[in-house]
PDB file of C-alpha atoms in Angstrom:
ATOM      1  CA  GLU A 271      18.140  -8.557  -1.884  1.00 85.00           C
ATOM      2  CA  LEU A 272      14.629  -7.266  -2.532  1.00 91.00           C
ATOM      3  CA  ILE A 273      15.385  -3.543  -2.348  1.00 94.00           C
ATOM      4  CA  MET A 274      17.889  -3.779  -5.194  1.00 94.00           C
ATOM      5  CA  PHE A 275      15.554  -6.101  -7.115  1.00 95.00           C
ATOM      6  CA  LEU A 276      12.835  -3.421  -6.940  1.00 94.00           C
ATOM      7  CA  HIS A 277      15.310  -0.691  -7.836  1.00 95.00           C
ATOM      8  CA  SER A 278      16.409  -2.613 -10.925  1.00 95.00           C
ATOM      9  CA  ARG A 279      12.791  -3.041 -12.062  1.00 95.00           C
ATOM     10  CA  ILE A 280      11.387   0.388 -11.147  1.00 94.00           C
ATOM     11  CA  ASN A 281      14.535   2.552 -11.035  1.00 88.00           C
ATOM     12  CA  ARG A 282      12.694   5.516  -9.516  1.00 90.00           C
ATOM     13  CA  VAL A 283      12.452   5.967  -5.763  1.00 94.00           C
ATOM     14  CA  GLY A 284       9.119   7.617  -4.994  1.00 95.00           C
ATOM     15  CA  LYS A 285       8.881  10.999  -3.346  1.00 96.00           C
ATOM     16  CA  PRO A 286       7.072  11.139   0.014  1.00 96.00           C
ATOM     17  CA  TYR A 287       3.319  10.816  -0.528  1.00 98.00           C
ATOM     18  CA  MET A 288       0.576  12.920   1.015  1.00 98.00           C
ATOM     19  CA  LEU A 289      -3.094  12.070   0.570  1.00 98.00           C
ATOM     20  CA  PRO A 290      -5.037  15.166  -0.572  1.00 98.00           C
ATOM     21  CA  PRO A 291      -6.598  16.817   2.514  1.00 98.00           C
ATOM     22  CA  GLU A 292     -10.179  16.557   1.209  1.00 97.00           C
ATOM     23  CA  LEU A 293      -9.824  12.777   0.757  1.00 98.00           C
ATOM     24  CA  LYS A 294      -8.195  12.454   4.170  1.00 97.00           C
ATOM     25  CA  ASP A 295     -11.068  14.337   5.815  1.00 98.00           C
ATOM     26  CA  GLU A 296     -13.679  12.211   4.019  1.00 97.00           C
ATOM     27  CA  MET A 297     -11.907   8.984   4.975  1.00 96.00           C
ATOM     28  CA  LYS A 298     -11.670  10.009   8.611  1.00 95.00           C
ATOM     29  CA  ARG A 299     -15.426  10.724   8.624  1.00 95.00           C
ATOM     30  CA  ASP A 300     -16.347   7.349   7.122  1.00 95.00           C
ATOM     31  CA  LEU A 301     -13.792   4.548   6.763  1.00 93.00           C
ATOM     32  CA  ASP A 302     -16.378   2.428   4.923  1.00 94.00           C
ATOM     33  CA  ASN A 303     -17.015   4.957   2.131  1.00 96.00           C
ATOM     34  CA  GLU A 304     -16.070   2.889  -0.921  1.00 97.00           C
ATOM     35  CA  LYS A 305     -16.206   5.873  -3.283  1.00 98.00           C
ATOM     36  CA  VAL A 306     -13.687   7.822  -1.192  1.00 98.00           C
ATOM     37  CA  LEU A 307     -11.484   4.751  -0.686  1.00 98.00           C
ATOM     38  CA  THR A 308     -11.486   4.169  -4.452  1.00 98.00           C
ATOM     39  CA  GLU A 309     -10.490   7.793  -5.108  1.00 98.00           C
ATOM     40  CA  ALA A 310      -7.709   7.481  -2.522  1.00 98.00           C
ATOM     41  CA  ALA A 311      -6.497   4.259  -4.181  1.00 98.00           C
ATOM     42  CA  LYS A 312      -6.428   5.955  -7.586  1.00 98.00           C
ATOM     43  CA  ASP A 313      -4.439   8.845  -6.099  1.00 98.00           C
ATOM     44  CA  ILE A 314      -1.968   6.387  -4.556  1.00 98.00           C
ATOM     45  CA  ILE A 315      -1.472   4.647  -7.908  1.00 98.00           C
ATOM     46  CA  ALA A 316      -1.123   8.015  -9.703  1.00 98.00           C
ATOM     47  CA  HIS A 317       1.641   8.917  -7.226  1.00 98.00           C
ATOM     48  CA  CYS A 318       3.472   5.818  -8.496  1.00 97.00           C
ATOM     49  CA  GLY A 319       3.165   7.090 -12.063  1.00 96.00           C
ATOM     50  CA  SER A 320       0.612   4.482 -13.118  1.00 95.00           C
ATOM     51  CA  ASP A 321      -3.003   4.417 -14.210  1.00 94.00           C
ATOM     52  CA  GLY A 322      -5.413   3.265 -11.536  1.00 94.00           C
ATOM     53  CA  SER A 323      -8.610   4.054 -13.442  1.00 95.00           C
ATOM     54  CA  SER A 324      -9.712   0.398 -13.431  1.00 95.00           C
ATOM     55  CA  LEU A 325      -9.166   0.041  -9.678  1.00 97.00           C
ATOM     56  CA  ARG A 326     -12.130  -0.337  -7.304  1.00 98.00           C
ATOM     57  CA  VAL A 327     -12.276  -0.606  -3.520  1.00 98.00           C
ATOM     58  CA  LYS A 328     -14.959  -2.420  -1.556  1.00 97.00           C
ATOM     59  CA  VAL A 329     -15.394  -2.872   2.184  1.00 95.00           C
ATOM     60  CA  GLU A 330     -16.515  -6.350   3.213  1.00 92.00           C
ATOM     61  CA  ASN A 331     -16.247  -8.760   6.101  1.00 88.00           C
ATOM     62  CA  LEU A 332     -13.196 -10.964   5.535  1.00 85.00           C
ATOM     63  CA  SER A 333     -11.626 -13.567   7.782  1.00 81.00           C
ATOM     64  CA  PRO A 334     -10.248 -12.045  10.993  1.00 76.00           C
ATOM     65  CA  ASN A 335      -6.618 -12.605   9.954  1.00 79.00           C
ATOM     66  CA  ALA A 336      -6.941 -10.641   6.669  1.00 82.00           C
ATOM     67  CA  ALA A 337      -6.702  -6.846   6.759  1.00 86.00           C
ATOM     68  CA  GLY A 338      -7.335  -6.631   3.025  1.00 90.00           C
ATOM     69  CA  GLN A 339      -6.930  -8.390  -0.286  1.00 93.00           C
ATOM     70  CA  TYR A 340      -6.310  -7.611  -3.943  1.00 95.00           C
ATOM     71  CA  SER A 341      -7.443  -9.467  -7.045  1.00 94.00           C
ATOM     72  CA  ASN A 342      -8.245  -8.390 -10.610  1.00 92.00           C
ATOM     73  CA  ASP A 343      -8.249  -4.609 -10.002  1.00 96.00           C
ATOM     74  CA  LEU A 344     -10.426  -5.005  -6.893  1.00 98.00           C
ATOM     75  CA  ILE A 345      -9.203  -4.128  -3.415  1.00 98.00           C
ATOM     76  CA  ILE A 346     -11.234  -5.365  -0.480  1.00 96.00           C
ATOM     77  CA  ILE A 347     -10.710  -3.756   2.917  1.00 94.00           C
ATOM     78  CA  ASN A 348     -11.800  -5.898   5.845  1.00 90.00           C
ATOM     79  CA  HIS A 349     -14.666  -4.131   7.629  1.00 85.00           C
ATOM     80  CA  LEU A 350     -13.998  -6.230  10.740  1.00 73.00           C
ATOM     81  CA  ASP A 351     -10.390  -5.024  10.851  1.00 70.00           C
ATOM     82  CA  ASN A 352     -11.052  -1.418   9.794  1.00 68.00           C
ATOM     83  CA  THR A 353     -10.080   0.108  13.134  1.00 76.00           C
ATOM     84  CA  GLY A 354      -8.849   3.581  12.261  1.00 90.00           C
ATOM     85  CA  TYR A 355      -7.593   5.953   9.600  1.00 94.00           C
ATOM     86  CA  ALA A 356      -3.873   5.116   9.968  1.00 92.00           C
ATOM     87  CA  LYS A 357      -4.406   1.378   9.677  1.00 90.00           C
ATOM     88  CA  THR A 358      -6.916   1.730   6.829  1.00 93.00           C
ATOM     89  CA  MET A 359      -4.486   3.910   4.851  1.00 96.00           C
ATOM     90  CA  ALA A 360      -1.626   1.487   5.424  1.00 93.00           C
ATOM     91  CA  VAL A 361      -3.707  -1.493   4.310  1.00 93.00           C
ATOM     92  CA  LEU A 362      -5.030   0.436   1.291  1.00 96.00           C
ATOM     93  CA  ILE A 363      -1.476   1.395   0.281  1.00 97.00           C
ATOM     94  CA  HIS A 364      -0.281  -2.204   0.648  1.00 95.00           C
ATOM     95  CA  GLU A 365      -3.115  -3.495  -1.551  1.00 96.00           C
ATOM     96  CA  CYS A 366      -2.478  -0.697  -4.079  1.00 98.00           C
ATOM     97  CA  MET A 367       1.142  -1.841  -4.271  1.00 97.00           C
ATOM     98  CA  HIS A 368      -0.095  -5.314  -5.240  1.00 97.00           C
ATOM     99  CA  HIS A 369      -1.943  -3.618  -8.119  1.00 97.00           C
ATOM    100  CA  TYR A 370       1.074  -1.514  -9.108  1.00 98.00           C
ATOM    101  CA  LEU A 371       3.546  -4.403  -8.987  1.00 97.00           C
ATOM    102  CA  ARG A 372       1.241  -6.820 -10.812  1.00 95.00           C
ATOM    103  CA  HIS A 373       0.641  -4.341 -13.634  1.00 95.00           C
ATOM    104  CA  ARG A 374       4.410  -3.919 -13.972  1.00 95.00           C
ATOM    105  CA  GLY A 375       4.960  -7.682 -13.982  1.00 96.00           C
ATOM    106  CA  ILE A 376       6.879  -7.608 -10.696  1.00 97.00           C
ATOM    107  CA  ILE A 377       5.632 -10.697  -8.895  1.00 93.00           C
ATOM    108  CA  LEU A 378       7.465 -13.348  -6.894  1.00 94.00           C
ATOM    109  CA  GLN A 379       6.103 -16.890  -6.962  1.00 92.00           C
ATOM    110  CA  ASP A 380       6.476 -17.518  -3.236  1.00 92.00           C
ATOM    111  CA  THR A 381       3.513 -15.906  -1.450  1.00 90.00           C
ATOM    112  CA  ALA A 382       5.428 -14.878   1.680  1.00 88.00           C
ATOM    113  CA  SER A 383       8.268 -13.357  -0.378  1.00 92.00           C
ATOM    114  CA  ASN A 384       5.759 -11.546  -2.583  1.00 93.00           C
ATOM    115  CA  GLU A 385       4.025 -10.035   0.467  1.00 92.00           C
ATOM    116  CA  TYR A 386       7.371  -8.914   1.865  1.00 91.00           C
ATOM    117  CA  LEU A 387       8.305  -7.428  -1.538  1.00 95.00           C
ATOM    118  CA  THR A 388       4.977  -5.583  -1.584  1.00 95.00           C
ATOM    119  CA  ASP A 389       5.677  -4.058   1.826  1.00 93.00           C
ATOM    120  CA  ILE A 390       9.142  -2.989   0.689  1.00 94.00           C
ATOM    121  CA  ALA A 391       7.562  -1.432  -2.414  1.00 96.00           C
ATOM    122  CA  THR A 392       5.328   0.716  -0.199  1.00 96.00           C
ATOM    123  CA  LEU A 393       8.462   2.198   1.352  1.00 95.00           C
ATOM    124  CA  TYR A 394      10.302   2.427  -1.980  1.00 96.00           C
ATOM    125  CA  MET A 395       7.452   4.363  -3.600  1.00 98.00           C
ATOM    126  CA  GLY A 396       7.280   6.999  -0.834  1.00 97.00           C
ATOM    127  CA  PHE A 397       4.557   5.743   1.507  1.00 96.00           C
ATOM    128  CA  GLY A 398       6.837   5.119   4.496  1.00 92.00           C
ATOM    129  CA  ASP A 399       5.151   7.569   6.864  1.00 92.00           C
ATOM    130  CA  TYR A 400       1.756   5.924   6.359  1.00 93.00           C
ATOM    131  CA  ILE A 401       3.207   2.441   6.722  1.00 90.00           C
ATOM    132  CA  ASN A 402       5.094   3.422   9.858  1.00 87.00           C
ATOM    133  CA  ARG A 403       1.931   4.881  11.417  1.00 87.00           C
ATOM    134  CA  GLY A 404      -0.533   2.147  10.594  1.00 85.00           C
ATOM    135  CA  TYR A 405       0.730  -1.005   9.001  1.00 64.00           C
ATOM    136  CA  VAL A 406       2.967  -2.256  11.781  1.00 57.00           C
ATOM    137  CA  MET A 407      -0.211  -3.558  13.374  1.00 53.00           C
ATOM    138  CA  ALA A 408      -1.039  -5.753  10.401  1.00 51.00           C
ATOM    139  CA  GLY A 409       1.924  -5.857   8.017  1.00 62.00           C
ATOM    140  CA  TYR A 410       4.572  -8.347   7.069  1.00 73.00           C
ATOM    141  CA  ILE A 411       7.509  -6.160   8.091  1.00 78.00           C
ATOM    142  CA  LYS A 412       8.348  -5.023  11.611  1.00 77.00           C
ATOM    143  CA  ARG A 413       9.000  -1.488  12.852  1.00 75.00           C
ATOM    144  CA  HIS A 414      12.793  -1.946  13.104  1.00 77.00           C
ATOM    145  CA  GLU A 415      12.810  -3.341   9.556  1.00 84.00           C
ATOM    146  CA  ILE A 416      10.881  -0.293   8.319  1.00 85.00           C
ATOM    147  CA  ARG A 417      13.589   2.019   9.677  1.00 83.00           C
ATOM    148  CA  TYR A 418      16.362  -0.092   8.135  1.00 86.00           C
ATOM    149  CA  ILE A 419      14.646  -0.363   4.739  1.00 90.00           C
ATOM    150  CA  LYS A 420      13.864   3.381   4.623  1.00 89.00           C
ATOM    151  CA  LYS A 421      17.521   4.128   5.378  1.00 88.00           C
ATOM    152  CA  ARG A 422      18.695   1.816   2.573  1.00 91.00           C
ATOM    153  CA  ILE A 423      16.198   3.313   0.117  1.00 92.00           C
ATOM    154  CA  SER A 424      17.241   6.880   0.994  1.00 90.00           C
ATOM    155  CA  LYS A 425      20.746   6.041  -0.256  1.00 89.00           C
ATOM    156  CA  LEU A 426      19.268   5.221  -3.686  1.00 88.00           C
ATOM    157  CA  ARG A 427      17.830   8.728  -4.188  1.00 76.00           C
TER     158      ARG A 427
END
């Protein structure tokens, strides 16, 4: 089971995360502001206890079925799918988790399983409220699964 797999590799359930208010306000004013998105990504990674100094965020037009992508310390948020603060934060957190997991060597070979693991990691590391508000529109896990996973993780604290 993926929750216990994560727990065995990370062994530290994250506390609930809150984006600093000044970053939240800036993001809400301009969801395409790459500087602010990059600062938010670095704050997300710092919350996980890792160094995100090499991380960059860009906003580009991607295929309609991609909310975002991560590769080589670069997160790309899909401008075409950037429909609001809640969804943007959820996608940014998901892509940041790819960064966090990759830098810890926690990667599954099967793409679908790795995406599911990444979504579980967002909940494990304390980003559940953001995921619940925004990612259900674009994520790999469903709302009822979010509730179940959060309940299981809370027992690990």
